Short mmCIF file of C-alpha atoms and ligand atoms in Angstrom, two decimals:
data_model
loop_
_atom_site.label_atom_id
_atom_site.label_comp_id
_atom_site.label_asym_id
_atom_site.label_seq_id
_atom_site.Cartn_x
_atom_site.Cartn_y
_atom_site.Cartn_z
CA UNK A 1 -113.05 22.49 3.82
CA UNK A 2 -111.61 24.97 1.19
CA UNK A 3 -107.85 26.93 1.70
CA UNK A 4 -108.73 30.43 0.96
CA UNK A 5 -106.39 33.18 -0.13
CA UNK A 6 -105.20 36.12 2.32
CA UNK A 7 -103.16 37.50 -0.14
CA UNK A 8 -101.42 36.82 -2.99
CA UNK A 9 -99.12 33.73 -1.76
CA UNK A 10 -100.97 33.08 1.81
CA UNK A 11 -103.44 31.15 2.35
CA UNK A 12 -105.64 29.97 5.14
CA UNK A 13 -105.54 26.18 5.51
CA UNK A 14 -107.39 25.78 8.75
CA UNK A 15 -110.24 24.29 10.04
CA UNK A 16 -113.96 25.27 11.09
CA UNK A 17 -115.46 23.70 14.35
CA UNK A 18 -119.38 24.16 13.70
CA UNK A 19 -120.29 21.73 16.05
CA UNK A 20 -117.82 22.33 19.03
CA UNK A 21 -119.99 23.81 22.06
CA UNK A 22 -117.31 23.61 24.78
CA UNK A 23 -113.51 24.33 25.19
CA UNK A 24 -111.53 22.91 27.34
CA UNK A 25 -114.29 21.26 29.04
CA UNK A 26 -115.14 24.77 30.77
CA UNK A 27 -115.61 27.33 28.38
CA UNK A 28 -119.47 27.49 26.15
CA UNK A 29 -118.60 28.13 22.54
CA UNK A 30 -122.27 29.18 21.38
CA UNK A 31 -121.39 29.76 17.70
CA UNK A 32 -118.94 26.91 17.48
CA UNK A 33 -114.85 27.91 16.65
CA UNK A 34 -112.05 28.42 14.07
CA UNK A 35 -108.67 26.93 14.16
CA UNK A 36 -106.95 28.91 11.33
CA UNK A 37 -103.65 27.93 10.22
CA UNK A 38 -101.60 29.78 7.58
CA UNK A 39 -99.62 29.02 4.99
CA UNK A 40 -97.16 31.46 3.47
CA UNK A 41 -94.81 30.98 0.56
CA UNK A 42 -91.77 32.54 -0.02
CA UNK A 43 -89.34 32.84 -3.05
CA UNK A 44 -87.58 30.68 -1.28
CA UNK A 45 -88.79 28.72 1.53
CA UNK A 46 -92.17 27.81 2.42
CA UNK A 47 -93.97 28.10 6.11
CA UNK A 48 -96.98 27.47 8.15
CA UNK A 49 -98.09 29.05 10.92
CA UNK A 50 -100.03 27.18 13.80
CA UNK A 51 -101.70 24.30 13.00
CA UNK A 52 -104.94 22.93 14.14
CA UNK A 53 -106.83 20.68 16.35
CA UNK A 54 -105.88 17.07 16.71
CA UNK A 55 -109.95 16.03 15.91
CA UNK A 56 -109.03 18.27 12.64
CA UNK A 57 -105.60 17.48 11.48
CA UNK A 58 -107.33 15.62 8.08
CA UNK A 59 -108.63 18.83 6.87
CA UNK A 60 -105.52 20.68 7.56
CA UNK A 61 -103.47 17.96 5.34
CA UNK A 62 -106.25 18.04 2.66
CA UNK A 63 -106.42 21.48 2.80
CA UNK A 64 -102.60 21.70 2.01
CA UNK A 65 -102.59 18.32 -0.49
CA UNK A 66 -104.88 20.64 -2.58
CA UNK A 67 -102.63 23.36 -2.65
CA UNK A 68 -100.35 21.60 -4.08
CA UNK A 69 -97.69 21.72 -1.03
CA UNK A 70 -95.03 19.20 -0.84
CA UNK A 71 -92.88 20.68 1.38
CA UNK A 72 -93.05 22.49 4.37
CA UNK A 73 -89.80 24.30 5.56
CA UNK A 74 -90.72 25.57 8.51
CA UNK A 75 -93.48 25.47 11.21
CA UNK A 76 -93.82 28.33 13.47
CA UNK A 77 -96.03 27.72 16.63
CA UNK A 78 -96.63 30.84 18.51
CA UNK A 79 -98.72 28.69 21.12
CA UNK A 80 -98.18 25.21 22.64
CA UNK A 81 -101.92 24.80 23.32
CA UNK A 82 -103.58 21.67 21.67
CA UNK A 83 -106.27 23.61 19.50
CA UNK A 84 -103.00 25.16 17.66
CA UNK A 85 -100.36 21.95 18.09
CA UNK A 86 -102.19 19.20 18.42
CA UNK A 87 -101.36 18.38 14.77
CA UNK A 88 -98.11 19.41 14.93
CA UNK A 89 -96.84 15.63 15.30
CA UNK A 90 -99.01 14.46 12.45
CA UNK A 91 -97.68 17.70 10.21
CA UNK A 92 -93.89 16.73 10.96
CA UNK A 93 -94.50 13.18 9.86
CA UNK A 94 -95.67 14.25 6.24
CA UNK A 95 -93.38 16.76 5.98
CA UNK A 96 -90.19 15.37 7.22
CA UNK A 97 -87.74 17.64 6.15
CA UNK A 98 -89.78 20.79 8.12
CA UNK A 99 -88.50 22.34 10.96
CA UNK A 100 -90.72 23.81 14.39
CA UNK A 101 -89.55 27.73 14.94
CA UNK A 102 -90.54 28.48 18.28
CA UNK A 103 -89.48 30.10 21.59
CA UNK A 104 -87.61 28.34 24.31
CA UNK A 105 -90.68 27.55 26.65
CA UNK A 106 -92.55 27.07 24.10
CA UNK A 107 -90.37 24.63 22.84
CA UNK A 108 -90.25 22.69 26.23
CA UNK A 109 -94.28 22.68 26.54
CA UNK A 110 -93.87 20.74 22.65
CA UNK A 111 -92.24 18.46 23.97
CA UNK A 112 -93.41 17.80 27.01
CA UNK A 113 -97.25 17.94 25.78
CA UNK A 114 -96.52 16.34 22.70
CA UNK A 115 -93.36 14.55 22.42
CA UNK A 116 -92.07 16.67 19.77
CA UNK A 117 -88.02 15.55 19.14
CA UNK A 118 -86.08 18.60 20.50
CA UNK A 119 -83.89 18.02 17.73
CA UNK A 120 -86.58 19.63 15.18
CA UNK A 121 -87.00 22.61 17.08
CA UNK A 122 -85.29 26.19 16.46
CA UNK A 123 -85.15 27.89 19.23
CA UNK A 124 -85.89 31.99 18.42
CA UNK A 125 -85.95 34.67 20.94
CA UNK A 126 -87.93 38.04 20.80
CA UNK A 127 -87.39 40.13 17.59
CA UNK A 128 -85.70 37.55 15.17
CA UNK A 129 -86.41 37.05 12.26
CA UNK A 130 -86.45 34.51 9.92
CA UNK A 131 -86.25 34.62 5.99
CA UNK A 132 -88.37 33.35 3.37
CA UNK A 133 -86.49 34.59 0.35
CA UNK A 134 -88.68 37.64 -0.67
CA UNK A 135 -90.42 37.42 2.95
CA UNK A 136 -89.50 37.81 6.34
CA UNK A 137 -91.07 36.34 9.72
CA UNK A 138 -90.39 38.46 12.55
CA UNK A 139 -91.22 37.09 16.29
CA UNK A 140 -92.81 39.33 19.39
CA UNK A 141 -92.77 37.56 22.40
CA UNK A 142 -95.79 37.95 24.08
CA UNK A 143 -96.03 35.89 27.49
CA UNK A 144 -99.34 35.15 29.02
CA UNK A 145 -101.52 36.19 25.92
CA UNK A 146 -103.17 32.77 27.56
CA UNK A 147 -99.97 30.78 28.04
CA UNK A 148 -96.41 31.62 29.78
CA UNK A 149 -94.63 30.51 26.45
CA UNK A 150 -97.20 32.72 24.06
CA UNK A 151 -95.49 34.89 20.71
CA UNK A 152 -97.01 36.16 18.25
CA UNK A 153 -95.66 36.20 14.40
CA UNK A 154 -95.26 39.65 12.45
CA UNK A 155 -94.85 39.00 8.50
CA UNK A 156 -93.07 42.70 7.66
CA UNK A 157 -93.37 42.41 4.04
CA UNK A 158 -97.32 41.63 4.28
CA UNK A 159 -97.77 43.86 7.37
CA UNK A 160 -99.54 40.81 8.73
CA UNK A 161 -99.60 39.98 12.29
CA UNK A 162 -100.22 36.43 13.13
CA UNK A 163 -101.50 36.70 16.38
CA UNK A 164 -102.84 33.25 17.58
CA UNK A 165 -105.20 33.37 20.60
CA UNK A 166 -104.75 37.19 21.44
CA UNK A 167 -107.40 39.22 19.73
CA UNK A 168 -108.99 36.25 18.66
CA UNK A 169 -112.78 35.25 18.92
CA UNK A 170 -114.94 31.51 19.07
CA UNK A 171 -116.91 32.06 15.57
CA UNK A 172 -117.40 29.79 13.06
CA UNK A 173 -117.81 31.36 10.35
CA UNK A 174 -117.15 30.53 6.44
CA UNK A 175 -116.34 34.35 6.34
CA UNK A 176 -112.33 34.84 6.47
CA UNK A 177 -112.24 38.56 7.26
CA UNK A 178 -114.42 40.31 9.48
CA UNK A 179 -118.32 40.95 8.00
CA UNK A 180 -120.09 41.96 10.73
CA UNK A 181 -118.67 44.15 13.12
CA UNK A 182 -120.75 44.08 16.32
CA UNK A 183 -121.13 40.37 16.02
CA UNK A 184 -117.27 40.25 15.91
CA UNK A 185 -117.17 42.85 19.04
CA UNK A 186 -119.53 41.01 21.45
CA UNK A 187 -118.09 37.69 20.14
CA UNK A 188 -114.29 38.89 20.42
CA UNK A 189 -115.19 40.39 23.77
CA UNK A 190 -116.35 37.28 25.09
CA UNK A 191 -113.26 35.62 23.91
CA UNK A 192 -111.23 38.48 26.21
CA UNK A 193 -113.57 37.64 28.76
CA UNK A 194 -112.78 33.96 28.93
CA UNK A 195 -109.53 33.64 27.95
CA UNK A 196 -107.23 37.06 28.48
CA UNK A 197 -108.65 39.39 31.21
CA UNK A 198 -106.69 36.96 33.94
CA UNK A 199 -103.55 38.93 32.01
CA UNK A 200 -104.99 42.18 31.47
CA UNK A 201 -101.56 44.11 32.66
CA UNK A 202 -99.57 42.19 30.45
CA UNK A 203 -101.59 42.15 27.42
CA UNK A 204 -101.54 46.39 28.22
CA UNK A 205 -97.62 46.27 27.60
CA UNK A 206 -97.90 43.98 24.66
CA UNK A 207 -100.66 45.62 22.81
CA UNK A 208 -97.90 48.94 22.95
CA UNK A 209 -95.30 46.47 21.08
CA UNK A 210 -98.14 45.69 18.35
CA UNK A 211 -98.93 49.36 17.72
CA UNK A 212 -95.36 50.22 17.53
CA UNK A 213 -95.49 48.04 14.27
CA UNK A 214 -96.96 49.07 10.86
CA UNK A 215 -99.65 46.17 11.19
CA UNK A 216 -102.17 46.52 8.19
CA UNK A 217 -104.20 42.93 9.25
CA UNK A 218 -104.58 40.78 12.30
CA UNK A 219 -104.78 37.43 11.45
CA UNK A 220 -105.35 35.57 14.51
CA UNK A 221 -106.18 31.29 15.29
CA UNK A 222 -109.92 31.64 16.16
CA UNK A 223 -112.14 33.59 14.45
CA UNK A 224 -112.11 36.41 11.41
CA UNK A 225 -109.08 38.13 10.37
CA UNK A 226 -109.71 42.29 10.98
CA UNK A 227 -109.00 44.26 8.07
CA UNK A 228 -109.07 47.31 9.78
CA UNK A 229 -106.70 46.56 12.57
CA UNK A 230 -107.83 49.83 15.06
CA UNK A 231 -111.13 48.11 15.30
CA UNK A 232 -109.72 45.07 17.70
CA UNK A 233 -106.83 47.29 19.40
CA UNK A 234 -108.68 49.84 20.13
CA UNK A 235 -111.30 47.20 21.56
CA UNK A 236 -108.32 45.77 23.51
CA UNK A 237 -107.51 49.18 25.11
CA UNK A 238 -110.46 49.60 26.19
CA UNK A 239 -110.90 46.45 27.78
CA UNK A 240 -107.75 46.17 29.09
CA UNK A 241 -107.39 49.68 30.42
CA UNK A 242 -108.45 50.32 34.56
CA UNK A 243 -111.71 52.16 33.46
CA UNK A 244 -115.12 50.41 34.84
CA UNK A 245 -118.92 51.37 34.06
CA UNK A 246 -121.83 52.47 36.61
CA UNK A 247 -122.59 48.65 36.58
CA UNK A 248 -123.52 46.22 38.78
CA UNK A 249 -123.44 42.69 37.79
CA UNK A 250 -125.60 39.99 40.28
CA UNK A 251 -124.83 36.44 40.17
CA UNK A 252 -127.59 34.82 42.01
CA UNK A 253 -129.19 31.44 42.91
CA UNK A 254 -132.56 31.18 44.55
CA UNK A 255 -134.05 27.83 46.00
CA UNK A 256 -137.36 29.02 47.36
CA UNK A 257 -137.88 32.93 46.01
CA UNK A 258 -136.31 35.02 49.19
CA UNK A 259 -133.00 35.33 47.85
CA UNK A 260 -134.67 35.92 44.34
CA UNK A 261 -136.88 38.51 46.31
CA UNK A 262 -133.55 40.25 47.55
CA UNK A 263 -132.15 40.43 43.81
CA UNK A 264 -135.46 41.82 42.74
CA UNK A 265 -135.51 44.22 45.40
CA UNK A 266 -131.84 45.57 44.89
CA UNK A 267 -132.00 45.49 40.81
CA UNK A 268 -135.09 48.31 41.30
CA UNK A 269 -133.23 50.13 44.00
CA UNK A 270 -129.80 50.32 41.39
CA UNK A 271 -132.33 51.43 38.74
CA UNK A 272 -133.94 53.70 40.30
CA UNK A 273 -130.59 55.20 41.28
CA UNK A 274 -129.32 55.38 37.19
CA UNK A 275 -127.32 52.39 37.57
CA UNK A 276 -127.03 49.43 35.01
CA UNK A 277 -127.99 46.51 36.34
CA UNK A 278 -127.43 42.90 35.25
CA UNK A 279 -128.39 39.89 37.08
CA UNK A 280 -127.44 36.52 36.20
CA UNK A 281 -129.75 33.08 37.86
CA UNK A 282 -126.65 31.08 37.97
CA UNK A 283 -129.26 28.16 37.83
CA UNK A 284 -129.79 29.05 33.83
CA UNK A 285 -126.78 31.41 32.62
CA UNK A 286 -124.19 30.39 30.16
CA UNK A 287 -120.87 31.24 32.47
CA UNK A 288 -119.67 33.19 29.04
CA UNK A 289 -122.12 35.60 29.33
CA UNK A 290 -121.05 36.27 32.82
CA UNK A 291 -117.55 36.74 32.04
CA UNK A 292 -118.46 39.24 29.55
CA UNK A 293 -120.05 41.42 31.97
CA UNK A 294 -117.52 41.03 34.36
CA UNK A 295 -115.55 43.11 31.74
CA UNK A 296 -116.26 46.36 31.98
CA UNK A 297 -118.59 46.35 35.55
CA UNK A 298 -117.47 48.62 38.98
CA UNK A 299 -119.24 46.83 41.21
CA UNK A 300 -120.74 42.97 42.34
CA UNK A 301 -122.89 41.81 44.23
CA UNK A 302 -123.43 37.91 44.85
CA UNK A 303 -126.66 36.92 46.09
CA UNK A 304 -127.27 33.51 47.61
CA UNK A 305 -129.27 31.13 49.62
CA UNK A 306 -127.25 28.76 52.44
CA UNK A 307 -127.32 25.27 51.56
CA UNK A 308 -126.45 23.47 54.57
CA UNK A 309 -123.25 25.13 56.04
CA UNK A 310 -122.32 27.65 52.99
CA UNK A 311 -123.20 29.43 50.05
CA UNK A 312 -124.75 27.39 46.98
CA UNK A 313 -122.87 25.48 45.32
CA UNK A 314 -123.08 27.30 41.89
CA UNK A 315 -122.70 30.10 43.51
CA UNK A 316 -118.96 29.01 45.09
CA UNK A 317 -118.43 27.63 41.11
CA UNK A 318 -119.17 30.83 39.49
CA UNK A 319 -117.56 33.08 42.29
CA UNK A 320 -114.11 30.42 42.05
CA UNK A 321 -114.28 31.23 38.19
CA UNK A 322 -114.61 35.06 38.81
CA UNK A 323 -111.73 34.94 40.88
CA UNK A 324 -109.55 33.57 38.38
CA UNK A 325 -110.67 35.69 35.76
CA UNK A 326 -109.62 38.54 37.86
CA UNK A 327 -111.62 41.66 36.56
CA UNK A 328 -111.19 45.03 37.12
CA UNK A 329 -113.98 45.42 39.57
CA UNK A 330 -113.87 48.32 42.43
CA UNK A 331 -116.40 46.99 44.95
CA UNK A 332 -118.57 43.27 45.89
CA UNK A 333 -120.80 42.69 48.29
CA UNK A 334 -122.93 39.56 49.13
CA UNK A 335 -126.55 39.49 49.74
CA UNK A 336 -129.01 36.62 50.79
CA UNK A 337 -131.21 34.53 52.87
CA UNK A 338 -130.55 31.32 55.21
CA UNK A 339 -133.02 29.22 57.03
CA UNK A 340 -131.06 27.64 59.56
CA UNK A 341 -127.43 28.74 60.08
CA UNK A 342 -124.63 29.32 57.76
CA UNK A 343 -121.74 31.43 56.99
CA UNK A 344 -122.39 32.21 53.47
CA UNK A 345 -120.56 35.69 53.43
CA UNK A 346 -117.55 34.57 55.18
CA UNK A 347 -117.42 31.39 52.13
CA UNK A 348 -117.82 33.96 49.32
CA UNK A 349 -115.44 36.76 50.67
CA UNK A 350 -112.62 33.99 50.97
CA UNK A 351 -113.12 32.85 47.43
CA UNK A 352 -112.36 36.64 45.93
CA UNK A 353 -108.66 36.83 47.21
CA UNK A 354 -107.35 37.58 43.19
CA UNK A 355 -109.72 40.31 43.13
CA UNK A 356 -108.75 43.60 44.93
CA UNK A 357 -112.00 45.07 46.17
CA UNK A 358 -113.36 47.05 48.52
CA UNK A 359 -116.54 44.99 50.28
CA UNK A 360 -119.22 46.82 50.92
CA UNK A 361 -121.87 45.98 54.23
CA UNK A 362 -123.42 42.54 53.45
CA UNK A 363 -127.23 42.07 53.45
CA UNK A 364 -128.22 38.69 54.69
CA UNK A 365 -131.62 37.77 56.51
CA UNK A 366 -133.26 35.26 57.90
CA UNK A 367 -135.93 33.84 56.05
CA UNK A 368 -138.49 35.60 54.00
CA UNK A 369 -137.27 39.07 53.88
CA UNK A 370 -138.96 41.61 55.97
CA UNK A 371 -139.55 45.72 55.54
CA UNK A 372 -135.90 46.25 57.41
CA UNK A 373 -134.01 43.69 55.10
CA UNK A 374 -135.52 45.57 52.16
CA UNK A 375 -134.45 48.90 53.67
CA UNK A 376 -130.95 47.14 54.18
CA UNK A 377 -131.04 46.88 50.10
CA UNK A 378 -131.68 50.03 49.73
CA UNK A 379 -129.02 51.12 51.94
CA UNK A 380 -126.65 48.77 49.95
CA UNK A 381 -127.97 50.68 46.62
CA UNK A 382 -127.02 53.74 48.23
CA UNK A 383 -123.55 52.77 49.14
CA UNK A 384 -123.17 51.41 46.06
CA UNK A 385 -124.31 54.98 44.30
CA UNK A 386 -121.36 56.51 46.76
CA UNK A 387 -118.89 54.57 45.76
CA UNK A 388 -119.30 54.80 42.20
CA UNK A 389 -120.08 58.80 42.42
CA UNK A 390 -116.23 58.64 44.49
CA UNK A 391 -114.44 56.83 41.36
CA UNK A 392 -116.51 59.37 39.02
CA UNK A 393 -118.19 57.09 36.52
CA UNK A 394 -121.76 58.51 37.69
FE1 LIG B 1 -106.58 28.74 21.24
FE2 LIG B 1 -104.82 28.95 24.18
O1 LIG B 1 -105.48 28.14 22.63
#
């Protein structure tokens, strides 16, 4: 690994994860990750920001051994997470004289997660600052941009926001700024997807703090730092904001084709009615790419077979995990076949209590679906087409 140069006097000293495929044992990282840490040296006093993860702390130290840094005055952490601390106990023990500049939960999740000494922690609250000689760190608290104890870092001087996880994106990339721009989008809205829509009303209030400042580059601790700041905010706004698209997304297992023959049967119906329509077999999607279209959609509709006394299995898994990603959605309904018995729509309803949606008339046969059930799919397409005609984004 190389440190490159921001700007004159900072420097990325991070590391890139080309082989990491999943975070946090959940999340699919398809194009591996970035843990970008930053040094910054003032006339005066020298800091880092964020450091990296634990399986990378060797090229963080030999990234600053050949810069030439031999001491390290302060360490701000703007997260507690692992990816960005984890070599915060490592970092303290080769630079003993350093001190951690963080917030007060933050603080406590240090120690607790890490066993950080209290005693090397300064405590800052939201807008102080903290000098560098000719440069000044100034810190935004910004709760639940993942975490409770969350802040972000702005370096006034530089114009340079140090934003951690928010507007960050899983790319590994040996590019430092931002190349390509709708790689970055789809890649930076997957990120959203995964990791921020659960805290879409507070990231609203803290995106107005960011453009209240004169920020001329996001550096954040995954992925390329934007140049052109508008480009992520104004993705942010978007995502963030109540608006949802003439979309339907369908999440669907099939074990012997009639559930797959309902999906098949509603996905022409939507079409045919001018509605987008993506369906996901739950059986072969990466969970990512669900979350992504969760974004942005008005409407969805789970499909599933009964297994035994409930819905599919991977269909509870992904409907738990859209539940907790909470997204904007207006409507859901549930659609399917069972052989025997089952209460498959009660199972599925239950799981979407973080959601606030308006369920629309299930569609659930017996069996191989017959002329009515397909008529019953059409009728669901219709109330579907009412629904989004009512909220105007037909
Ligand atoms: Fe990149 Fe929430 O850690």
């Amino acid at each position: 690994m190389v440190a490159r140069e921001v700007c004159s006097g900072i420097f990325w000293v991070g590391a890139i994860d080309w082989d990491r495929r999943l975070f946090d044992e959940l999340i699919p990282l398809p194009n591996g990750t970035s843990y970008n840490s930053y040094l910054i040296r003032g006339s005066e006093k020298t800091a880092l920001i964020d450091t990296v993860d634990p399986t990378k702390e060797y090229e963080l130290i030999s990234n600053l051994v050949r810069q030439g840094v031999e001491r390290i005055d302060y360490v701000i952490v703007n997260h507690a997470e692992q990816d960005h601390s984890g070599s915060l106990p490592m970092i303290l023990e080769f630079f003993p004289d350093a001190v951690v500049v963080t917030n007060e939960k933050c603080r406590d999740l240090l120690v607790a997660l890490l066993h950080v000494p209290s005693e090397r922690i300064k405590v800052v609250i939201d807008r102080e600052t903290l000098s560098l000689g000719d440069r000044t760190l100034e810190f935004l608290l910004t709760p639940w941009t993942h975490w409770p104890e969350t802040q972000v870092t702005f370096l006034r001087e530089d114009r340079i926001l140090f934003s951690c996880d928010l507007f960050g994106s899983h790319s590994a990339s040996s590019d430092l700024f931002m190349q390509d721009e709708r790689a970055t989008y789809l890649s930076a809205k997957r990120y959203y997807a995964e990791i921020m829509m659960p805290f879409r009303g507070n990231i609203r209030g803290h995106l107005e703090k960011v453009r209240a400042l004169p920020v001329a580059m996001i550096a954040p601790s995954h992925g390329p730092i934007y140049r052109n700041p508008a480009f992520i905010l104004d993705a942010y706004a978007d995502w963030t904001s109540d608006a949802v698209k003439n979309e339907v997304v369908i999440p669907y297992i099939s074990m012997h084709g009639s559930t797959l023959k309902m999906v098949e049967q509603l996905t022409e119906a939507l079409m045919v009615r001018g509605i987008t329509v993506k369906p996901f077999n739950l059986a072969r999607t990466d969970v990512g790419e669900l979350a992504v279209s969760l974004v942005d959609t008005a409407t969805v509709v789970i499909a599933t077979p009964t297994v035994l006394f409930g819905p599919h299995p991977q269909v509870v898994y992904a409907t738990y995990l859209a539940n907790l990603l909470k997204p904007k959605m207006r409507f859901a309904s549930v659609i399917g076949s069972y052989g025997w018995g089952g209460k498959a729509v009660e199972g599925i309803v239950k799981l979407l209590d973080h959601v606030k949606v308006e369920v629309l008339e299930p569609v659930i046969v017996k069996g191989l679906p017959d002329e009515a059930s397909m008529r019953g799919l059409d009728r669901l397409a219709d109330d579907i087409l009412k629904k989004h005609k009512e909220i105007n984004i037909v």
